[in-house]
JSON list of C-alpha atoms in Angstrom, two decimals:
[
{"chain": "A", "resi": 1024, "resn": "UNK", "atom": "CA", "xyz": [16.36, -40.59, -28.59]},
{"chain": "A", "resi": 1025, "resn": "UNK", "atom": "CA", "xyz": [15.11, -41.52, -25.04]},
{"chain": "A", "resi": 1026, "resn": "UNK", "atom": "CA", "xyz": [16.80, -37.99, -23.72]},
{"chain": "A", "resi": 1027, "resn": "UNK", "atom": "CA", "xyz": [14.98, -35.80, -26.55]},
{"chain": "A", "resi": 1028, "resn": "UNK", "atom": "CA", "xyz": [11.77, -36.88, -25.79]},
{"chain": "A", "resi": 1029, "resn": "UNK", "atom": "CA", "xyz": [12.45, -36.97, -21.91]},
{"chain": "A", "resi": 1030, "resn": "UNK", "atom": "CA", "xyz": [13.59, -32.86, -22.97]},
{"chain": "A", "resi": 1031, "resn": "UNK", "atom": "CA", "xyz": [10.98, -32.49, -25.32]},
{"chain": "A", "resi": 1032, "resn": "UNK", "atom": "CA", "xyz": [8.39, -33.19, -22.42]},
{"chain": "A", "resi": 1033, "resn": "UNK", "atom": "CA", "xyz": [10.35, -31.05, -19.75]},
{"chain": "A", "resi": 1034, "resn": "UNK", "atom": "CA", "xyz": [10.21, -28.18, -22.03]},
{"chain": "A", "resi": 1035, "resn": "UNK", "atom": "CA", "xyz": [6.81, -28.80, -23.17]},
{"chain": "A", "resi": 1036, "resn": "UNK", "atom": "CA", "xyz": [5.41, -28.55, -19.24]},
{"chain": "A", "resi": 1037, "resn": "UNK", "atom": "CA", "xyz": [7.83, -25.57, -18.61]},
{"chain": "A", "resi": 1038, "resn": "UNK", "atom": "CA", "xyz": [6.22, -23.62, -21.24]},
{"chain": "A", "resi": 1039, "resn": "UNK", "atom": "CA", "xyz": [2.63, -24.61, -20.44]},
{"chain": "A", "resi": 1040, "resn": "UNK", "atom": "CA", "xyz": [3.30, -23.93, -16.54]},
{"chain": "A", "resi": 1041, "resn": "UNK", "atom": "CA", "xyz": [4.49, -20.22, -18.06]},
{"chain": "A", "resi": 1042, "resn": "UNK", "atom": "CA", "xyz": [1.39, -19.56, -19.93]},
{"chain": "A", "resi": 1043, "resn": "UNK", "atom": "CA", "xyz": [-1.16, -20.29, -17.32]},
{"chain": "A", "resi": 1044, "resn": "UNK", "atom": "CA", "xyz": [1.01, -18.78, -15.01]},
{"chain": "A", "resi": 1045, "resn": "UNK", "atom": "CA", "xyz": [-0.30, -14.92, -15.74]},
{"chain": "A", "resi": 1046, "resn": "UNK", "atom": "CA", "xyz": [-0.50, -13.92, -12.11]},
{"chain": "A", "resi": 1047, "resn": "UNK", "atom": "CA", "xyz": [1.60, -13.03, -8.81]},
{"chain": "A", "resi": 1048, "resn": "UNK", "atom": "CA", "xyz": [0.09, -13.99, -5.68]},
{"chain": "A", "resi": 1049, "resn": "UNK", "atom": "CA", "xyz": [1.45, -11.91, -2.31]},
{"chain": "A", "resi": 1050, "resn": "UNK", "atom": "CA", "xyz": [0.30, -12.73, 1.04]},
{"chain": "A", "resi": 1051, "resn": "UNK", "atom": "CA", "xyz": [-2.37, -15.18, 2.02]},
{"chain": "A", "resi": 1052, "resn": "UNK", "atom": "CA", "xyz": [-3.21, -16.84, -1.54]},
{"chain": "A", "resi": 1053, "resn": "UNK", "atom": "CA", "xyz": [-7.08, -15.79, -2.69]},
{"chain": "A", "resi": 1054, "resn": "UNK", "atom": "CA", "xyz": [-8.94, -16.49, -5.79]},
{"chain": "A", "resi": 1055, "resn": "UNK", "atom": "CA", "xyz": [-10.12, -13.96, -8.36]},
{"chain": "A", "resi": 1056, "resn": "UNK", "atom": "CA", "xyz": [-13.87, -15.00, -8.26]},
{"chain": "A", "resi": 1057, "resn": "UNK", "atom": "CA", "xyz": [-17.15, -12.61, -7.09]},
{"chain": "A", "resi": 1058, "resn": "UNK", "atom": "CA", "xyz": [-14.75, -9.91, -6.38]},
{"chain": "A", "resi": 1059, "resn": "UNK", "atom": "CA", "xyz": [-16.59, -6.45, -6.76]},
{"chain": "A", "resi": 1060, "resn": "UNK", "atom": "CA", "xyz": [-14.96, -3.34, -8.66]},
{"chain": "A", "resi": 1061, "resn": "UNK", "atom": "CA", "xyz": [-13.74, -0.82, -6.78]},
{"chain": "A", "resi": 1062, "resn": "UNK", "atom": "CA", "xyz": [-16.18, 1.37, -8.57]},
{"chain": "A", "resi": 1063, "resn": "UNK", "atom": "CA", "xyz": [-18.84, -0.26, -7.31]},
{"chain": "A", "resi": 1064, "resn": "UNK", "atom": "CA", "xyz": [-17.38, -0.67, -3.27]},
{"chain": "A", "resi": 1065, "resn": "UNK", "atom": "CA", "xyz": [-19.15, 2.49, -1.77]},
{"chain": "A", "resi": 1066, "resn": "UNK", "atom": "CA", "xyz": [-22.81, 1.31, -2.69]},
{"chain": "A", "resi": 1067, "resn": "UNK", "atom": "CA", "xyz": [-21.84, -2.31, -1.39]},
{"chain": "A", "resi": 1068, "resn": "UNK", "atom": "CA", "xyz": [-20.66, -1.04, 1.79]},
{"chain": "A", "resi": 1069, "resn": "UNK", "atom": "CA", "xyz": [-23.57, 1.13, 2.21]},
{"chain": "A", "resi": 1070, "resn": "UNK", "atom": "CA", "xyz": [-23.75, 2.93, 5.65]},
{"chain": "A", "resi": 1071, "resn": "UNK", "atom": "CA", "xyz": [-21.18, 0.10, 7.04]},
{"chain": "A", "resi": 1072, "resn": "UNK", "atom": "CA", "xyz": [-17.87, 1.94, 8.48]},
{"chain": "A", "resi": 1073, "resn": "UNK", "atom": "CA", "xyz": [-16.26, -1.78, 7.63]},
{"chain": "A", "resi": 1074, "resn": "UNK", "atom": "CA", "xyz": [-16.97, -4.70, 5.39]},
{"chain": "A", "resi": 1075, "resn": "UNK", "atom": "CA", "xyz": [-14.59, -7.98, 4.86]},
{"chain": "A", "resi": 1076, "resn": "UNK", "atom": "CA", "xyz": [-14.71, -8.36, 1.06]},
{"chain": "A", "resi": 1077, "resn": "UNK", "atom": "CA", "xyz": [-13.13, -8.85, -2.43]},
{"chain": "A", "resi": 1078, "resn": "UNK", "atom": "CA", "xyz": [-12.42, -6.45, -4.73]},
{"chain": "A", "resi": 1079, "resn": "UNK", "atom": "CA", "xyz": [-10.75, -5.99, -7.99]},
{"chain": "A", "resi": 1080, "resn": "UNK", "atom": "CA", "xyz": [-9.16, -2.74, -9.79]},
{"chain": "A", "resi": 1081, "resn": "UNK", "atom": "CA", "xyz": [-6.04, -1.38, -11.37]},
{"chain": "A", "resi": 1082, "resn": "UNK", "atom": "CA", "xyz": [-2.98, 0.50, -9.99]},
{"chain": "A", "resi": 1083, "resn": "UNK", "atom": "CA", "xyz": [-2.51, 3.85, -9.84]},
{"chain": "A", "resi": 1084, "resn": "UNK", "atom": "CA", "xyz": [0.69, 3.86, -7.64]},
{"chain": "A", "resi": 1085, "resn": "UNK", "atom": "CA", "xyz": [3.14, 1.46, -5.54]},
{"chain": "A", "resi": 1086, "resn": "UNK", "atom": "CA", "xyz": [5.08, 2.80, -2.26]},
{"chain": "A", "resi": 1087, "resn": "UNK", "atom": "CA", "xyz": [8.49, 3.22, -4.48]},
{"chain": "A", "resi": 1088, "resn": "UNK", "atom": "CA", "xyz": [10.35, 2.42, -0.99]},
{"chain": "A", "resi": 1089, "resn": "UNK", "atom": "CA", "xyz": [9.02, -1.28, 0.23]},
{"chain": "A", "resi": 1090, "resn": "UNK", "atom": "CA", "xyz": [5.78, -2.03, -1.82]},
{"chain": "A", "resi": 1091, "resn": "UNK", "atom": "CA", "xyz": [4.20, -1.71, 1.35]},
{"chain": "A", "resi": 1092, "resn": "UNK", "atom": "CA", "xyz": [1.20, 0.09, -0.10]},
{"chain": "A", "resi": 1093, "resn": "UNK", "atom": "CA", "xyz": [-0.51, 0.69, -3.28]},
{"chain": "A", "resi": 1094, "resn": "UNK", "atom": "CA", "xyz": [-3.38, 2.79, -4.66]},
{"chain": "A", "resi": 1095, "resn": "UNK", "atom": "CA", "xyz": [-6.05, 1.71, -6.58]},
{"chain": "A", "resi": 1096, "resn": "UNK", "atom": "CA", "xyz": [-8.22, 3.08, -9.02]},
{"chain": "A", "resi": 1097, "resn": "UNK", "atom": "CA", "xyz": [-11.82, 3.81, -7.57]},
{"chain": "A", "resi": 1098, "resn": "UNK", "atom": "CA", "xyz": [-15.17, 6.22, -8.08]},
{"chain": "A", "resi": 1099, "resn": "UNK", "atom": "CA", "xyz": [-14.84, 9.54, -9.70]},
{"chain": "A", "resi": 1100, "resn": "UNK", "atom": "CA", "xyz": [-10.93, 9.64, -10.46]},
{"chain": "A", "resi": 1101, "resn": "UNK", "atom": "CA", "xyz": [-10.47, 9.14, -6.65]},
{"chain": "A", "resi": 1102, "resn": "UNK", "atom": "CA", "xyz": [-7.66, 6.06, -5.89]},
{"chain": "A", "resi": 1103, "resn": "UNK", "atom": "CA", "xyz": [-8.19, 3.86, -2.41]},
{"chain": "A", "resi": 1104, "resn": "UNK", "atom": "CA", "xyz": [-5.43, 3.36, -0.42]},
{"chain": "A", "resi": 1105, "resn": "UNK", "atom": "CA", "xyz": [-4.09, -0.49, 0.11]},
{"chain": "A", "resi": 1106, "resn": "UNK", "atom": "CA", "xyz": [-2.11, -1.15, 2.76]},
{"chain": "A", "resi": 1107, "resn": "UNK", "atom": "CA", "xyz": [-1.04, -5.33, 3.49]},
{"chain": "A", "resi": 1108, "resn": "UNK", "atom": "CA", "xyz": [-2.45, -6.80, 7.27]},
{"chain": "A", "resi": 1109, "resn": "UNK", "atom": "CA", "xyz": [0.50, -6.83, 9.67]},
{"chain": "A", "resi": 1110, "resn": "UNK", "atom": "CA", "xyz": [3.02, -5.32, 7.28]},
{"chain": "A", "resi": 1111, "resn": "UNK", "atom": "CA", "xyz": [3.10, -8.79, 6.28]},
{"chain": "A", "resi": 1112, "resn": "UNK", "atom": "CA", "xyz": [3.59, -8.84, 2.52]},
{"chain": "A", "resi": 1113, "resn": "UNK", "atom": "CA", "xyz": [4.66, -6.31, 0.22]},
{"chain": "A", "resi": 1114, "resn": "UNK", "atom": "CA", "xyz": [3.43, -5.92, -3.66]},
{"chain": "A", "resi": 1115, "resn": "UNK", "atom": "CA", "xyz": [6.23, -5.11, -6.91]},
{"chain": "A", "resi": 1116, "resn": "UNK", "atom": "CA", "xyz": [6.99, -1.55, -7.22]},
{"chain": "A", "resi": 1117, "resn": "UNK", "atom": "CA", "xyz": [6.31, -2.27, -10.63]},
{"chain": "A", "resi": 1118, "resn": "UNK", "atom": "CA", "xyz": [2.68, -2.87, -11.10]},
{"chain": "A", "resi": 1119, "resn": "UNK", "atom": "CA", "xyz": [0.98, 0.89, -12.08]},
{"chain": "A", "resi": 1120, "resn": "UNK", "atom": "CA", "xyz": [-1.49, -0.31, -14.53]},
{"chain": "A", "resi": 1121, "resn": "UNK", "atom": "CA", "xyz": [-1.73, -3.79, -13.71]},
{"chain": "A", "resi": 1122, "resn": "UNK", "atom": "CA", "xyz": [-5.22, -5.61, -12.46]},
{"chain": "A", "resi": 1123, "resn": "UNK", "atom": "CA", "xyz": [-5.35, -6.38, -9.01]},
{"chain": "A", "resi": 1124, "resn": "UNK", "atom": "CA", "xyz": [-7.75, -8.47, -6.75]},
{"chain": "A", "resi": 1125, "resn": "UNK", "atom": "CA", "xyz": [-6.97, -8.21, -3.10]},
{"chain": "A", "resi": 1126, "resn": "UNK", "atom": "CA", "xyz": [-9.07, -9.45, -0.43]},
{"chain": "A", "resi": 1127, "resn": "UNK", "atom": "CA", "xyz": [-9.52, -8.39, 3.16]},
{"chain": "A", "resi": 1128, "resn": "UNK", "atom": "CA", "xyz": [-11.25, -5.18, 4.99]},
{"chain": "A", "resi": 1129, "resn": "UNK", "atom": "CA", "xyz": [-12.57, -2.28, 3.40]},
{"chain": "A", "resi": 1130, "resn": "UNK", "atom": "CA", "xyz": [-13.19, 0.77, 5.95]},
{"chain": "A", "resi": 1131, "resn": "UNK", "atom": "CA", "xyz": [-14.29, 4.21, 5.88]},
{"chain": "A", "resi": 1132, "resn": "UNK", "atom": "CA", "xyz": [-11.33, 6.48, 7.02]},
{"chain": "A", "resi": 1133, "resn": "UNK", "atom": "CA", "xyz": [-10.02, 10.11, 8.07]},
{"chain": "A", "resi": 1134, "resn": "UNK", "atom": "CA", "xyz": [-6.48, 9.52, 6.76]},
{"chain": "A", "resi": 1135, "resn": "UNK", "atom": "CA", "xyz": [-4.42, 12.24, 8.73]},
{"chain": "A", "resi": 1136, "resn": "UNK", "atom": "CA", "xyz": [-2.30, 15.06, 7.03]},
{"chain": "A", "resi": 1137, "resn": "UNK", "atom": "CA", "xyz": [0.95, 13.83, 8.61]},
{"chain": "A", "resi": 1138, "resn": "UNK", "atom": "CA", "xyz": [0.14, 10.42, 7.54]},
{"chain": "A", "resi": 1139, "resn": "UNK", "atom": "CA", "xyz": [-1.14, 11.89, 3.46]},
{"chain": "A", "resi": 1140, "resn": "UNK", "atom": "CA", "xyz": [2.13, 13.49, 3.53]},
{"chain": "A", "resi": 1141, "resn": "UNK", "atom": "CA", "xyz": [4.18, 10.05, 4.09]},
{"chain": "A", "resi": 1142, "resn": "UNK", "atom": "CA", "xyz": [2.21, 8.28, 1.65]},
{"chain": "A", "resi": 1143, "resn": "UNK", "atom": "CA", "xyz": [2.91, 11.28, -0.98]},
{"chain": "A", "resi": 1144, "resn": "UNK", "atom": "CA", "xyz": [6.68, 11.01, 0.12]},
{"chain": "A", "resi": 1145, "resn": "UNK", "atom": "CA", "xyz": [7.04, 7.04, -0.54]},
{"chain": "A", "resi": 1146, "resn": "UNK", "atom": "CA", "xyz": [5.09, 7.65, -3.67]},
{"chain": "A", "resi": 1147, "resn": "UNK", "atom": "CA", "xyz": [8.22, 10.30, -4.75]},
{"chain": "A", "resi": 1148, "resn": "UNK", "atom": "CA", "xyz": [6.10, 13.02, -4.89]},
{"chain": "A", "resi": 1149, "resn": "UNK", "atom": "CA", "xyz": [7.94, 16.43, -4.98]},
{"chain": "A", "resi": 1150, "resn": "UNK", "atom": "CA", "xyz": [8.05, 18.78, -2.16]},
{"chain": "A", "resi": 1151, "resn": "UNK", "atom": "CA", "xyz": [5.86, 21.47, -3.59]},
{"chain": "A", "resi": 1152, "resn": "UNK", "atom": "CA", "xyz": [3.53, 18.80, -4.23]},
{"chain": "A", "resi": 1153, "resn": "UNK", "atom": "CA", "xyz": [3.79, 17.60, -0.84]},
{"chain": "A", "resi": 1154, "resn": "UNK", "atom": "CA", "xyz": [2.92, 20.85, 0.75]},
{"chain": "A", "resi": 1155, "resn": "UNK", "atom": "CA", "xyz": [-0.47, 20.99, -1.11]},
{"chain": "A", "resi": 1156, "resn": "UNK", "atom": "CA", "xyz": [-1.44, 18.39, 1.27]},
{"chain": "A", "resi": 1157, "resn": "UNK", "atom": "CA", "xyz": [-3.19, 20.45, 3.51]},
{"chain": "A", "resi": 1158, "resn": "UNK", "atom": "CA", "xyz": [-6.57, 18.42, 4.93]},
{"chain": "A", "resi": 1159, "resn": "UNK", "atom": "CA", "xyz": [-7.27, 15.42, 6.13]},
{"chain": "A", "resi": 1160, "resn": "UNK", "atom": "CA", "xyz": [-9.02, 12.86, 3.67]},
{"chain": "A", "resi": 1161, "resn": "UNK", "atom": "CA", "xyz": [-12.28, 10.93, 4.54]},
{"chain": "A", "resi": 1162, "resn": "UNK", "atom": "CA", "xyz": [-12.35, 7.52, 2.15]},
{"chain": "A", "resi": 1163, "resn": "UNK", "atom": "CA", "xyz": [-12.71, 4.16, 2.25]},
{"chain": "A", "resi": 1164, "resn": "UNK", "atom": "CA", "xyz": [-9.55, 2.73, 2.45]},
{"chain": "A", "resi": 1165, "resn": "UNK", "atom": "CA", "xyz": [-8.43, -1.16, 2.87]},
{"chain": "A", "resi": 1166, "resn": "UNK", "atom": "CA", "xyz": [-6.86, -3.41, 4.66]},
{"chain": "A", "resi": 1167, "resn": "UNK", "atom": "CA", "xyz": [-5.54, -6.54, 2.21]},
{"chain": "A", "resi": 1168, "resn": "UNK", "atom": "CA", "xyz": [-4.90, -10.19, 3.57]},
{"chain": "A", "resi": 1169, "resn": "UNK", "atom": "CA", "xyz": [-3.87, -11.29, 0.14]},
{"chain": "A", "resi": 1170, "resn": "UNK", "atom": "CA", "xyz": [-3.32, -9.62, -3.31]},
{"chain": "A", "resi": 1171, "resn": "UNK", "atom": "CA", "xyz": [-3.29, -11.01, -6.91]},
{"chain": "A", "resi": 1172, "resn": "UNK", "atom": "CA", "xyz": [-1.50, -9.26, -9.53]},
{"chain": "A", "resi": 1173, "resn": "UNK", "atom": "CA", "xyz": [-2.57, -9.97, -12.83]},
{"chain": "A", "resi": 1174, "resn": "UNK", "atom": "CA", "xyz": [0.35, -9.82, -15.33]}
]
């Protein structure tokens, strides 16, 4: 009787730790608090060319080869590129749709063609696709110390 309950209890905690357990944390752990939408980043930033900052949004795509970038959502069907500080930390390859909040550096950019075309590669895109990529790209991009993935 003693070893039911004592496996009644185990198995009670597992399955609580499980359901409050909805997110992934990757990198340097952050909370999800005051973090602004990436809809709203370009008016916070204002005429800054960087800001340190929080910011929340959902995934539009996940470099298929590491997870060592992702895109997010952002203003007028536009997507920010994430990259992780250092190459520290990578992200799942499997979180297009999912709610992220990732923390660190947000900086307006002129992402290179060379460097579009990589990015377009990892993401699987197809050559003819690739070779559309013909200017550089001026957008805030960022620069993540930690990432939350909400599940």
């Amino acid at each position: 009787m003693k070893t039911l309950a004592i496996l009644t209890l185990a198995l009670g905690i597992s399955l609580s730790t499980v359901a409050q357990d909805n997110v992934s944390y990757h990198g340097k752990k952050i909370t999800a608090d005051h973090a602004t939408p990436t809809t709203e980043l370009p008016a916070k930033m204002g005429d800054k060319t960087k800001l340190d900052t929080k910011v929340e949004g959902t995934v539009e795509s996940v470099c298929q080869v590491k997870g060592c970038w992702m895109r997010v959502k952002a203003a007028d069907g536009q997507a920010m590129l994430v990259r992780f500080r250092d190459y520290g930390f990578f992200v799942p390859k499997d979180i297009v749709g999912k709610s992220v909040v990732f923390e660190g550096t947000a900086e307006t950019k002129t992402t290179s063609v060379a460097e579009l075309r990589h990015y377009a590669e990892d993401a699987g895109k197809s050559k003819e696709e690739i070779a559309k990529i013909t200017q550089p790209e001026k957008a805030i991009t960022f620069v993540a110390d930690g990432v939350i993935v909400k599940k």
